mmCIF file of C-alpha atoms in Angstrom:
data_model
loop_
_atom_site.group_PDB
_atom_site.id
_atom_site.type_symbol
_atom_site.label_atom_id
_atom_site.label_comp_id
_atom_site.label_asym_id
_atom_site.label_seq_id
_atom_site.Cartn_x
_atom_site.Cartn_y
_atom_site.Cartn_z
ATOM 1 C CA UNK A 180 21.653 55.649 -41.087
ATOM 2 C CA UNK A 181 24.026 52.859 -39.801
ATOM 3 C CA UNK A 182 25.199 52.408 -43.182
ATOM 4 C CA UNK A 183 25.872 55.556 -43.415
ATOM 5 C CA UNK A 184 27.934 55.745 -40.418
ATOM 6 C CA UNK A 185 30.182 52.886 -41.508
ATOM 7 C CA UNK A 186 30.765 54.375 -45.016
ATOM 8 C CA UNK A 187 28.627 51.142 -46.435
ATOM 9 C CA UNK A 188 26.365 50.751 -49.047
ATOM 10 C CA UNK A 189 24.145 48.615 -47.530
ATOM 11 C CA UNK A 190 22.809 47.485 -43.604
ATOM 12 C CA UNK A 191 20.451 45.210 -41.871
ATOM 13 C CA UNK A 192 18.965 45.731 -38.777
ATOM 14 C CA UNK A 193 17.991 42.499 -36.908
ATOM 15 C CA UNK A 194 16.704 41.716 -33.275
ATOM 16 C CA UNK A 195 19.891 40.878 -31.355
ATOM 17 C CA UNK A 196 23.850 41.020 -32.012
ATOM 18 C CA UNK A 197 24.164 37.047 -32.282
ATOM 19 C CA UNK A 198 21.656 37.017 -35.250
ATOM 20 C CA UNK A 199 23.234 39.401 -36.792
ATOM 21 C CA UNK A 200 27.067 37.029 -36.341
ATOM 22 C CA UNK A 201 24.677 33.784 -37.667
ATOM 23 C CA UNK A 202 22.774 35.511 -40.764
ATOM 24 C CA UNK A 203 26.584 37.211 -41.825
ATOM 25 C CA UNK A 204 28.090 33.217 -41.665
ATOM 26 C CA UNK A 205 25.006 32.234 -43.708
ATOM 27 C CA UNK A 206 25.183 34.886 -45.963
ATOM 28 C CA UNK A 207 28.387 33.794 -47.204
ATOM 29 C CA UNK A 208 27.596 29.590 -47.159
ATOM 30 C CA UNK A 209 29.103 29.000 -44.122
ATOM 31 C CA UNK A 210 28.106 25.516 -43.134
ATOM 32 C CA UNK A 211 28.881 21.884 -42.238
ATOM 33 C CA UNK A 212 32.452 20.747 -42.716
ATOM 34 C CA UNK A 213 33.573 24.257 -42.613
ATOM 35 C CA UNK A 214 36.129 25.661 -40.777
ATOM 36 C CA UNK A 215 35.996 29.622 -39.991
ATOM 37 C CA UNK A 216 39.339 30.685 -37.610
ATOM 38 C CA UNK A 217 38.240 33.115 -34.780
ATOM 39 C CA UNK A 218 39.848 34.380 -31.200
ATOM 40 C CA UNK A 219 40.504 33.041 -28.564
ATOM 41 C CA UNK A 220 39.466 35.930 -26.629
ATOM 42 C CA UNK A 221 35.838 37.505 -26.257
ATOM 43 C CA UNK A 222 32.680 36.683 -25.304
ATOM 44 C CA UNK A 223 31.910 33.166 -26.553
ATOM 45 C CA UNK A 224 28.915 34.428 -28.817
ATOM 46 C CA UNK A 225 31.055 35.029 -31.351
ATOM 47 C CA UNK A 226 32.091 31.472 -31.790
ATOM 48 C CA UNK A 227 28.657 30.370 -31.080
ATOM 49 C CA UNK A 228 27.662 31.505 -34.326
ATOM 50 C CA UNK A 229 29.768 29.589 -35.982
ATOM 51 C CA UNK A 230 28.820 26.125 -34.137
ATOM 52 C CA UNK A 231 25.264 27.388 -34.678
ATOM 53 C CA UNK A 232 25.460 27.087 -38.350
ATOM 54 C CA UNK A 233 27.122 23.520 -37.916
ATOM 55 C CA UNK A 234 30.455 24.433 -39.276
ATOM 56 C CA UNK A 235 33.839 24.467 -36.594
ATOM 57 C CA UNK A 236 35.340 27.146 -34.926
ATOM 58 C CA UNK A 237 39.002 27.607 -35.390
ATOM 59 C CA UNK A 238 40.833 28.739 -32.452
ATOM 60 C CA UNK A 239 43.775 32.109 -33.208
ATOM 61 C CA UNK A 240 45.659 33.373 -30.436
ATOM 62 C CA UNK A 241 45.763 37.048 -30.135
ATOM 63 C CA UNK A 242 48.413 39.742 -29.370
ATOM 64 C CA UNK A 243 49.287 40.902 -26.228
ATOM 65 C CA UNK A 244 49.356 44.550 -26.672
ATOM 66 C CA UNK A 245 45.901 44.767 -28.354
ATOM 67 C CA UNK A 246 44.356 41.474 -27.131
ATOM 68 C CA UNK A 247 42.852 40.938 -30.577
ATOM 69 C CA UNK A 248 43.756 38.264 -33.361
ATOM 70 C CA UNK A 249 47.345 37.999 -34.790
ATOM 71 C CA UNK A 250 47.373 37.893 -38.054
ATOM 72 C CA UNK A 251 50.644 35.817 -37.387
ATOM 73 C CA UNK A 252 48.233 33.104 -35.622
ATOM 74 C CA UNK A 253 45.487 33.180 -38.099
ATOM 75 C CA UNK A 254 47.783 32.336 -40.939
ATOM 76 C CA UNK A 255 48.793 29.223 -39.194
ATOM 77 C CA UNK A 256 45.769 28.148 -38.876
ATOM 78 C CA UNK A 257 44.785 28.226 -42.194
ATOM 79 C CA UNK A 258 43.229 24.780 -44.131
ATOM 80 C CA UNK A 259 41.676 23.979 -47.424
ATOM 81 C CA UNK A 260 38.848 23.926 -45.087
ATOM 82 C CA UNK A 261 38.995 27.533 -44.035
ATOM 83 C CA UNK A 262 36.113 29.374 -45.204
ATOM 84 C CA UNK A 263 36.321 32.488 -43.436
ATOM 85 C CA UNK A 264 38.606 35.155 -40.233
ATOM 86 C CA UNK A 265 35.955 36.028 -38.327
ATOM 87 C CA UNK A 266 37.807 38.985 -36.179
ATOM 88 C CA UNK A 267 36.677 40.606 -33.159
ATOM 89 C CA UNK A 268 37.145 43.954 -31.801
ATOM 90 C CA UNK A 269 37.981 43.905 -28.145
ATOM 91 C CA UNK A 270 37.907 46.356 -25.422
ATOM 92 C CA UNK A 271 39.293 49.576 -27.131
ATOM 93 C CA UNK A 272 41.704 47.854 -29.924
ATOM 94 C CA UNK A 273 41.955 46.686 -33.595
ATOM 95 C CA UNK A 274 43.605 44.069 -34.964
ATOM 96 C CA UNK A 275 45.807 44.355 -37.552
ATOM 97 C CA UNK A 276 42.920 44.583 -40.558
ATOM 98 C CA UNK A 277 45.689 45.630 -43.557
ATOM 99 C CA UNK A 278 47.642 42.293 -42.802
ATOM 100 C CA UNK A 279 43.992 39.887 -42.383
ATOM 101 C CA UNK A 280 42.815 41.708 -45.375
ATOM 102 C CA UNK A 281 45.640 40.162 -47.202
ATOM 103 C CA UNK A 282 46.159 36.670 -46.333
ATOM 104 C CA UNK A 283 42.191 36.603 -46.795
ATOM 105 C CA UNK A 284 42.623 37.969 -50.531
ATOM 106 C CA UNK A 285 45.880 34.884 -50.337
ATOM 107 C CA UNK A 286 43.342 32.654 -49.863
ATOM 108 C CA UNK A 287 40.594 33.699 -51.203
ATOM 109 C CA UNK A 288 38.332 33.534 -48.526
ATOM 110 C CA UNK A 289 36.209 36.468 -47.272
ATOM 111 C CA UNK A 290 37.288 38.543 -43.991
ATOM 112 C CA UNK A 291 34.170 39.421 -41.694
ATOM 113 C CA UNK A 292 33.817 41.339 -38.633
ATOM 114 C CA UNK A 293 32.517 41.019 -35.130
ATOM 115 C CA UNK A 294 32.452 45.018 -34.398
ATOM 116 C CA UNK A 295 29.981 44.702 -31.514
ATOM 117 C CA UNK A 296 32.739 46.837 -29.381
ATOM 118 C CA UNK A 297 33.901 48.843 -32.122
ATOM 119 C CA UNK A 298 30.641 51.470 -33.192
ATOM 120 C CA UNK A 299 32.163 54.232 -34.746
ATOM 121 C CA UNK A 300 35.746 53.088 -34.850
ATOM 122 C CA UNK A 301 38.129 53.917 -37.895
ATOM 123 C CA UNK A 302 41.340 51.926 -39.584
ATOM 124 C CA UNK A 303 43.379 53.865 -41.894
ATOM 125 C CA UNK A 304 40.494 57.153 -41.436
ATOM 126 C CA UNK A 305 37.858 54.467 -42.951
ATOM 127 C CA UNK A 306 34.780 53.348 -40.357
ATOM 128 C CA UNK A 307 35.447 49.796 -39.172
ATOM 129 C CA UNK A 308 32.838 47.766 -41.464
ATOM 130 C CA UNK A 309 34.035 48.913 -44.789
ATOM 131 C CA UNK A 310 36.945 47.115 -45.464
ATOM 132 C CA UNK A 311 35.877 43.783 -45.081
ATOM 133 C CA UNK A 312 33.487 41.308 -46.826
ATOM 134 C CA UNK A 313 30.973 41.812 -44.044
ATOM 135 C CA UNK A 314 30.734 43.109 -40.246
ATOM 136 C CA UNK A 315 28.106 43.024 -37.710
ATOM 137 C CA UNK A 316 27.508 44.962 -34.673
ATOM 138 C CA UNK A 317 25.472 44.530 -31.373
ATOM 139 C CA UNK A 318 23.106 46.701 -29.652
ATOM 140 C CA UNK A 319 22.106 45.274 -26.564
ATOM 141 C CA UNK A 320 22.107 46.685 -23.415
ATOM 142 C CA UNK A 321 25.670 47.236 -22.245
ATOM 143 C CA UNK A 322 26.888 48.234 -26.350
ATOM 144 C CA UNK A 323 27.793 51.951 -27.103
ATOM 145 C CA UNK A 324 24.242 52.330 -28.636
ATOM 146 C CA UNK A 325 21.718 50.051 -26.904
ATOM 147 C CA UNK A 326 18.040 48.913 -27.698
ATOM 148 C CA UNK A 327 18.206 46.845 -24.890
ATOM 149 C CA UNK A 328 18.738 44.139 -27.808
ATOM 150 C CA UNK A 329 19.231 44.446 -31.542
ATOM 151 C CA UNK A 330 22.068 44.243 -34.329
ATOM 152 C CA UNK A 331 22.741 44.987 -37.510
ATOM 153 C CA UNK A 332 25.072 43.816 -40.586
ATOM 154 C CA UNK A 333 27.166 45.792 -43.208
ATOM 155 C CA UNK A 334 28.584 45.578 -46.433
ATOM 156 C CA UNK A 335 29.003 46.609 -49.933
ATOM 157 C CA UNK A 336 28.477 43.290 -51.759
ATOM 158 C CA UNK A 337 24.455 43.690 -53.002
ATOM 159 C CA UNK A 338 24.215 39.617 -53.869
ATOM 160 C CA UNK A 339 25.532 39.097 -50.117
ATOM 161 C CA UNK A 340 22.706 41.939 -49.038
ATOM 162 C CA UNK A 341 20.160 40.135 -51.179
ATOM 163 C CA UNK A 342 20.616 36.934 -49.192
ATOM 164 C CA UNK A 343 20.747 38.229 -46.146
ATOM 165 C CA UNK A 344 17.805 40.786 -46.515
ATOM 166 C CA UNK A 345 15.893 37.210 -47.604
ATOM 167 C CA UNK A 346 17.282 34.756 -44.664
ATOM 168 C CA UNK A 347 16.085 37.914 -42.075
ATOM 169 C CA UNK A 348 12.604 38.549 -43.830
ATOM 170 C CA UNK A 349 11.446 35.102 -44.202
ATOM 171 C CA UNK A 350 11.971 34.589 -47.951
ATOM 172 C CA UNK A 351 10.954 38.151 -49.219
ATOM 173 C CA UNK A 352 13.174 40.125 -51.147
ATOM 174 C CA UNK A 353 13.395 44.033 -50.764
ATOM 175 C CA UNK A 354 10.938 46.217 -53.551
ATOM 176 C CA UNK A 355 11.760 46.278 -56.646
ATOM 177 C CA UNK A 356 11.402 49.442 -58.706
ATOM 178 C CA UNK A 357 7.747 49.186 -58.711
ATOM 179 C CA UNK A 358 7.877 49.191 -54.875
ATOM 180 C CA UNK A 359 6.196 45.660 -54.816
ATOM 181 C CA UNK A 360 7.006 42.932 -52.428
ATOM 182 C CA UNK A 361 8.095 39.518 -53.735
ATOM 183 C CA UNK A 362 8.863 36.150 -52.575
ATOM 184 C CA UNK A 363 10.560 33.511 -55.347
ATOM 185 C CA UNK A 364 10.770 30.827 -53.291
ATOM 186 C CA UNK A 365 14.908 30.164 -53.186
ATOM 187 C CA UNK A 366 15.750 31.129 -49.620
ATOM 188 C CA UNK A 367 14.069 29.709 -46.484
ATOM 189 C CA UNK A 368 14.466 32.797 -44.701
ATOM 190 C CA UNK A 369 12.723 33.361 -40.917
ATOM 191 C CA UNK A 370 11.634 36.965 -38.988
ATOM 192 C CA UNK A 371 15.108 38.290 -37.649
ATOM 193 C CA UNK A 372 13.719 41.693 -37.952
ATOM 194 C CA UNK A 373 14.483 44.176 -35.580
ATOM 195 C CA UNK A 374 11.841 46.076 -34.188
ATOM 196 C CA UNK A 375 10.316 49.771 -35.317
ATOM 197 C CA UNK A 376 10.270 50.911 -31.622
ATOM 198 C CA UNK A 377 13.887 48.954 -31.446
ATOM 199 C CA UNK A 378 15.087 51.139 -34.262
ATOM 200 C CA UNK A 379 13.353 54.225 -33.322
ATOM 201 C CA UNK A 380 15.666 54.212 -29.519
ATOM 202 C CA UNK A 381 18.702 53.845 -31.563
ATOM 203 C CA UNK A 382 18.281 56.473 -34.248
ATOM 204 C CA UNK A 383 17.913 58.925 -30.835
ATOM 205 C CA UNK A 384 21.145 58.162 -29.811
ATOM 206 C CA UNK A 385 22.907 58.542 -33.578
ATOM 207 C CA UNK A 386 22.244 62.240 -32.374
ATOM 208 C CA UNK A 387 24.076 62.352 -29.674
ATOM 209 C CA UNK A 388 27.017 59.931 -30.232
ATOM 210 C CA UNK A 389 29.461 61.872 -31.997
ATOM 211 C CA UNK A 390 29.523 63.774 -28.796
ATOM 212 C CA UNK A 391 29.815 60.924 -26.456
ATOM 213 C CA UNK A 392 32.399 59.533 -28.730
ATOM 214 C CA UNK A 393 34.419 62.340 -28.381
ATOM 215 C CA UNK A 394 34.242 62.893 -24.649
ATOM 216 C CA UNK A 395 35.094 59.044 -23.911
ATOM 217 C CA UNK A 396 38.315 59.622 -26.353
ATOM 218 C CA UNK A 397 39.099 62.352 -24.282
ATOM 219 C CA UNK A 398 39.001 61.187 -21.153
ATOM 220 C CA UNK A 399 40.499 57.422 -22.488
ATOM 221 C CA UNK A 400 43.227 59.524 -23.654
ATOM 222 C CA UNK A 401 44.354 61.043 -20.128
ATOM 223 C CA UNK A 402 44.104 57.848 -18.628
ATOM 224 C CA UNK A 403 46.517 56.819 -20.595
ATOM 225 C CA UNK A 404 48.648 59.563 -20.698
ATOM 226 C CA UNK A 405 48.670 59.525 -16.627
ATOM 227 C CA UNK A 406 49.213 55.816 -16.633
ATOM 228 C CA UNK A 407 52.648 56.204 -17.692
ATOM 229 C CA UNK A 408 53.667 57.572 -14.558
ATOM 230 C CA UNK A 409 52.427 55.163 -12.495
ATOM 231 C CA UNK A 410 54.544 51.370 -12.126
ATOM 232 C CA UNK A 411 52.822 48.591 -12.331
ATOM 233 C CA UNK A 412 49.808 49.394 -15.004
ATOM 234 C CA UNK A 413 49.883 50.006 -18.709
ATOM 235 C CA UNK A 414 46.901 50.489 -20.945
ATOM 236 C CA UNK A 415 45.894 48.250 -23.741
ATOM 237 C CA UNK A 416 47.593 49.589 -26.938
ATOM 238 C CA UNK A 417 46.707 49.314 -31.089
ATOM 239 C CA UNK A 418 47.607 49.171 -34.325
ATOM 240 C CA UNK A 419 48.815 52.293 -35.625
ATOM 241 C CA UNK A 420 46.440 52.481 -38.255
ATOM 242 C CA UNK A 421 43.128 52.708 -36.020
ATOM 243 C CA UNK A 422 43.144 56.167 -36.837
ATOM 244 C CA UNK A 423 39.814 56.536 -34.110
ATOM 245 C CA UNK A 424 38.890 54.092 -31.308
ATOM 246 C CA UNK A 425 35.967 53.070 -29.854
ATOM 247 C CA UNK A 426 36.065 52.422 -25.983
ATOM 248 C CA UNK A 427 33.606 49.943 -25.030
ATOM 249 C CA UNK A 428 36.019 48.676 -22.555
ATOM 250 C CA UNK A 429 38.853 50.778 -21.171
ATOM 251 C CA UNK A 430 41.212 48.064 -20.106
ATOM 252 C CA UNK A 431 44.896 47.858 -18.474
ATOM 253 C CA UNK A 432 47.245 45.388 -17.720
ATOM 254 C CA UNK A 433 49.007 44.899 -14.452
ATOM 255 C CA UNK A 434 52.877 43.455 -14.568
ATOM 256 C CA UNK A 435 53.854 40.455 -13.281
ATOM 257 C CA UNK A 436 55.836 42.683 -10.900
ATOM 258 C CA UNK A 437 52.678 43.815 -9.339
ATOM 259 C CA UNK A 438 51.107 40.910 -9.047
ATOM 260 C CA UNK A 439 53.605 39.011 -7.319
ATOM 261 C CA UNK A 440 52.239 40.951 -4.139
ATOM 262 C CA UNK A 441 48.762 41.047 -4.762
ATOM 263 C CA UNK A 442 46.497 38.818 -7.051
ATOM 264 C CA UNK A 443 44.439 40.383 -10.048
ATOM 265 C CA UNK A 444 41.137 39.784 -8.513
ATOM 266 C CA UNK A 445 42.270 41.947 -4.811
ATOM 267 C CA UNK A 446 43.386 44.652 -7.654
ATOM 268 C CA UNK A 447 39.887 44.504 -8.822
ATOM 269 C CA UNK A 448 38.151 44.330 -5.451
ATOM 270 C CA UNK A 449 40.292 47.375 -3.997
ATOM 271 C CA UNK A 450 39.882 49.675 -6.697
ATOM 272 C CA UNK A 451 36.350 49.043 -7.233
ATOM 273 C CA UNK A 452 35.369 49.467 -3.687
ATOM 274 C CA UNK A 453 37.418 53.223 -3.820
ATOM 275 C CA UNK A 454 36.491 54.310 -7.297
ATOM 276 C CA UNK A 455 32.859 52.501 -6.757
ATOM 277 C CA UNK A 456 33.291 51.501 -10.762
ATOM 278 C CA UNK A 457 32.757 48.022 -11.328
ATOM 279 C CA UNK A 458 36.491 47.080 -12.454
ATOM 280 C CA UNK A 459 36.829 43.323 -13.175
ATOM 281 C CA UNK A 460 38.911 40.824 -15.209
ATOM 282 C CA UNK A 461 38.150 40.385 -19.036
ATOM 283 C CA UNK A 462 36.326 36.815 -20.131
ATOM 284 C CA UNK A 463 38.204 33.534 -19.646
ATOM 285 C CA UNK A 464 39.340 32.882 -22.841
ATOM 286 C CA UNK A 465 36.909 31.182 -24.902
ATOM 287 C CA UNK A 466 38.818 27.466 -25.537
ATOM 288 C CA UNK A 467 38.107 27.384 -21.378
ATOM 289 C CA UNK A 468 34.489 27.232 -21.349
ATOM 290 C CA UNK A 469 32.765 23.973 -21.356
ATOM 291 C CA UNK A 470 31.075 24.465 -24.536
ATOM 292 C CA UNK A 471 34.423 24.207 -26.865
ATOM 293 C CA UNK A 472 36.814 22.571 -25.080
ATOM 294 C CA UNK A 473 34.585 19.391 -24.548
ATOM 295 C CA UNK A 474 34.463 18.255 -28.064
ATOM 296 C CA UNK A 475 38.440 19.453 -29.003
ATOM 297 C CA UNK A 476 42.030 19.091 -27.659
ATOM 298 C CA UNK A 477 42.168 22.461 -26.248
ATOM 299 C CA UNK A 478 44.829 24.238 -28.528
ATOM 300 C CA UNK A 479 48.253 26.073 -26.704
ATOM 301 C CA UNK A 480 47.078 29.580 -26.971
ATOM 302 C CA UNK A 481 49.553 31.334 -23.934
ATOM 303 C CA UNK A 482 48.672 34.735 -25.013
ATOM 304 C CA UNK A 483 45.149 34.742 -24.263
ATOM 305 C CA UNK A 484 45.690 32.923 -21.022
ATOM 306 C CA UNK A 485 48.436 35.948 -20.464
ATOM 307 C CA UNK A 486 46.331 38.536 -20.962
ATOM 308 C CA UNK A 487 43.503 36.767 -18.817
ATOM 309 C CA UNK A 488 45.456 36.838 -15.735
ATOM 310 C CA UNK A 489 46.764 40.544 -16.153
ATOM 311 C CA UNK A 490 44.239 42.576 -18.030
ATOM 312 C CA UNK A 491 41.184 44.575 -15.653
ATOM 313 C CA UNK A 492 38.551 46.121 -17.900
ATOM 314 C CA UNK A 493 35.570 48.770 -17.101
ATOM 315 C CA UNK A 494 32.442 49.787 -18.952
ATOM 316 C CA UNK A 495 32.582 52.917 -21.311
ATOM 317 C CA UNK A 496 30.015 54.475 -19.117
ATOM 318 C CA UNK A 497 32.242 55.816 -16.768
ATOM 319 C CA UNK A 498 34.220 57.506 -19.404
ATOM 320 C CA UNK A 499 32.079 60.300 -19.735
ATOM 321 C CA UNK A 500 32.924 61.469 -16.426
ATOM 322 C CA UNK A 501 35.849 63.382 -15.735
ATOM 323 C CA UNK A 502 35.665 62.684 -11.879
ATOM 324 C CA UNK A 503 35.716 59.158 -12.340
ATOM 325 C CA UNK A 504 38.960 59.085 -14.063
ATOM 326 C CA UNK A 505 40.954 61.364 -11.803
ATOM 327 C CA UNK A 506 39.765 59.214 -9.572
ATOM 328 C CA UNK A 507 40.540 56.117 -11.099
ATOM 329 C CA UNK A 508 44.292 57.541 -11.303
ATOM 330 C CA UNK A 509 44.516 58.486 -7.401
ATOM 331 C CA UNK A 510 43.499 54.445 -6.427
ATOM 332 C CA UNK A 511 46.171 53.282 -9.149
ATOM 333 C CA UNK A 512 48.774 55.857 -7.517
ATOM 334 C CA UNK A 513 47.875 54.582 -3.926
ATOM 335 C CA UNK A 514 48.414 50.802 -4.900
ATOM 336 C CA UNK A 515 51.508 51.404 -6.560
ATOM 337 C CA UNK A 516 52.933 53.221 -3.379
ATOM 338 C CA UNK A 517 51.814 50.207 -1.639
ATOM 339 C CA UNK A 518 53.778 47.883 -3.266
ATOM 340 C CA UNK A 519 55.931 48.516 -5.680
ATOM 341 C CA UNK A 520 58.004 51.768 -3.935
ATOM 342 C CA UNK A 521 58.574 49.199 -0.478
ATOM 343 C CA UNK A 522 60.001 46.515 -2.987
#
């Protein structure tokens, strides 16, 4: 069914979203001495995976309109030890897939995908996941479709499914034509496999998210559309060519105008305690946390620190309420008046 959904031939359903990010690097022989370029921005899983599998993440600044990678950045970055762009889909945006898709083909190296914030997305009218070498998704708790935990990995390449499908099942392969199990020994695989009552929560919700989809569109769509009235705020853009978006995270960005008054995290506090949504910053970009910047000259990366100290984010569940969002758009009117008009 998930294949289906992302216009794949082929998908595997494991037991969490960062298992899904490690078996996709494995699948292609990502390892030691490796280098695989990812954002700066997101939450730090993503480059996890890649330390996980022993090879190095490469740091890529990210645009400020969409917050995700710039294809601009990435191409700097590249080395004869590049062996992958890893991109992430953040917040409600897409990064620029036609121009990654071609300095990958440059380079020969494959393109994946962390879509965990992008279910049901499309680039160009295709679903995000079929343009690429590989993508994974997330289902855990807080993702568009949840299982509490669980992911999954697409693509169209059957020797890349093969592998994976053995890494995830501990060394089995899937039936042949005689419907018989078999094991030939090549892969030391482990049990990544997600679980039947897992799978069972999520196919429920395949019913119903076409529908939720479309009301979270909807209701994205006049928030931004009443944004532009309002000074001060302006709601994360994309690419042109992501033809349909997927709002995990609705997120705007207050000017520098603003918050010469009033700092990012009052913003925050304010509106949440009127709208009672929990509004709040976006991650600290990831070459911040302890975990990467310890072993590596942190690398200049001003957009993600930019977008860091301007950008407020809120879960998609309060998209599917008209209220909220009127709402939402009478505490952004109020601060404004506050201070911006006296100034």
């Amino acid at each position: 069914s998930w294949a289906e959904l992302c216009a794949t031939k082929y998908a595997i359903a494991v037991n969490s979203g960062s298992q899904a990010l490690e078996l996709m690097l494995k699948g292609i022989g990502i390892g030691p001495g490796d280098e695989v370029i990812v954002s700066s921005l997101g939450w730090y899983a993503t480059q996890a995976a890649v330390v996980r599998v022993g090879a190095t993440p490469i740091f890529a600044d990210v645009d400020l309109k969409t917050t995700c990678i710039c294809t601009k950045e990435v191409k700097k970055k590249i080395t004869p030890s590049t062996k992958a762009i890893l991109v992430t889909h953040l917040h409600c945006a897409t990064p620029d897939l036609k121009g990654l898709i071609l300095e990958a083909r440059k380079h020969s190296i494959p393109l994946l995908e962390d879509a965990s914030q992008a279910h049901g997305a499309t680039y160009n009218g295709k679903p995000i996941g079929s343009l690429s070498t590989a993508a994974c998704f997330s289902f855990n708790q807080e993702k568009l479709i949840a299982s509490g935990e669980g992911g999954v990995v697409v693509t169209n390449d059957k020797a890349l499914f093969l592998k994976m499908y053995a890494l995830r099942t501990d060394g089995y392969l899937p039936p042949n034509e005689n419907r018989n199990w078999y094991f030939n020994g090549n892969i030391r695989g482990q049990n990544l496999c997600i679980s039947e009552f897992q799978a069972a929560v999520l196919l429920a919700q395949l019913e119903a998210f076409d529908s939720q989809a479309s009301c979270r569109n909807k209701h994205a769509d006049m928030l931004n559309s009443l944004m532009e009235s309002i000074d001060g705020f302006e709601p994360i853009l994309t690419v042109a060519e992501n033809t349909s978006r997927a709002f995990y995270e609705y997120g705007f960005f207050v000017s520098k105008q603003f918050l010469d008054f009033i700092s990012l995290d009052e913003i925050a506090k304010e509106l949440t305690d009127y709208t009672k949504v929990d509004i709040h910053r976006t991650d600290e970009p990831v070459t911040q946390n302890p975990l990467f910047c310890s072993n590596q000259p942190t690398p200049s990366l001003p957009n993600a620190v930019a977008i860091y100290e301007s950008l407020l984010v809120f879960h998609h569940r309060f998209l599917l309420d008209e209220r909220i969002v009127l709402m939402l758009i009478n505490g952004l009117q109020k601060l404004s008046s506050r201070f911006l008009a006296k100034n």
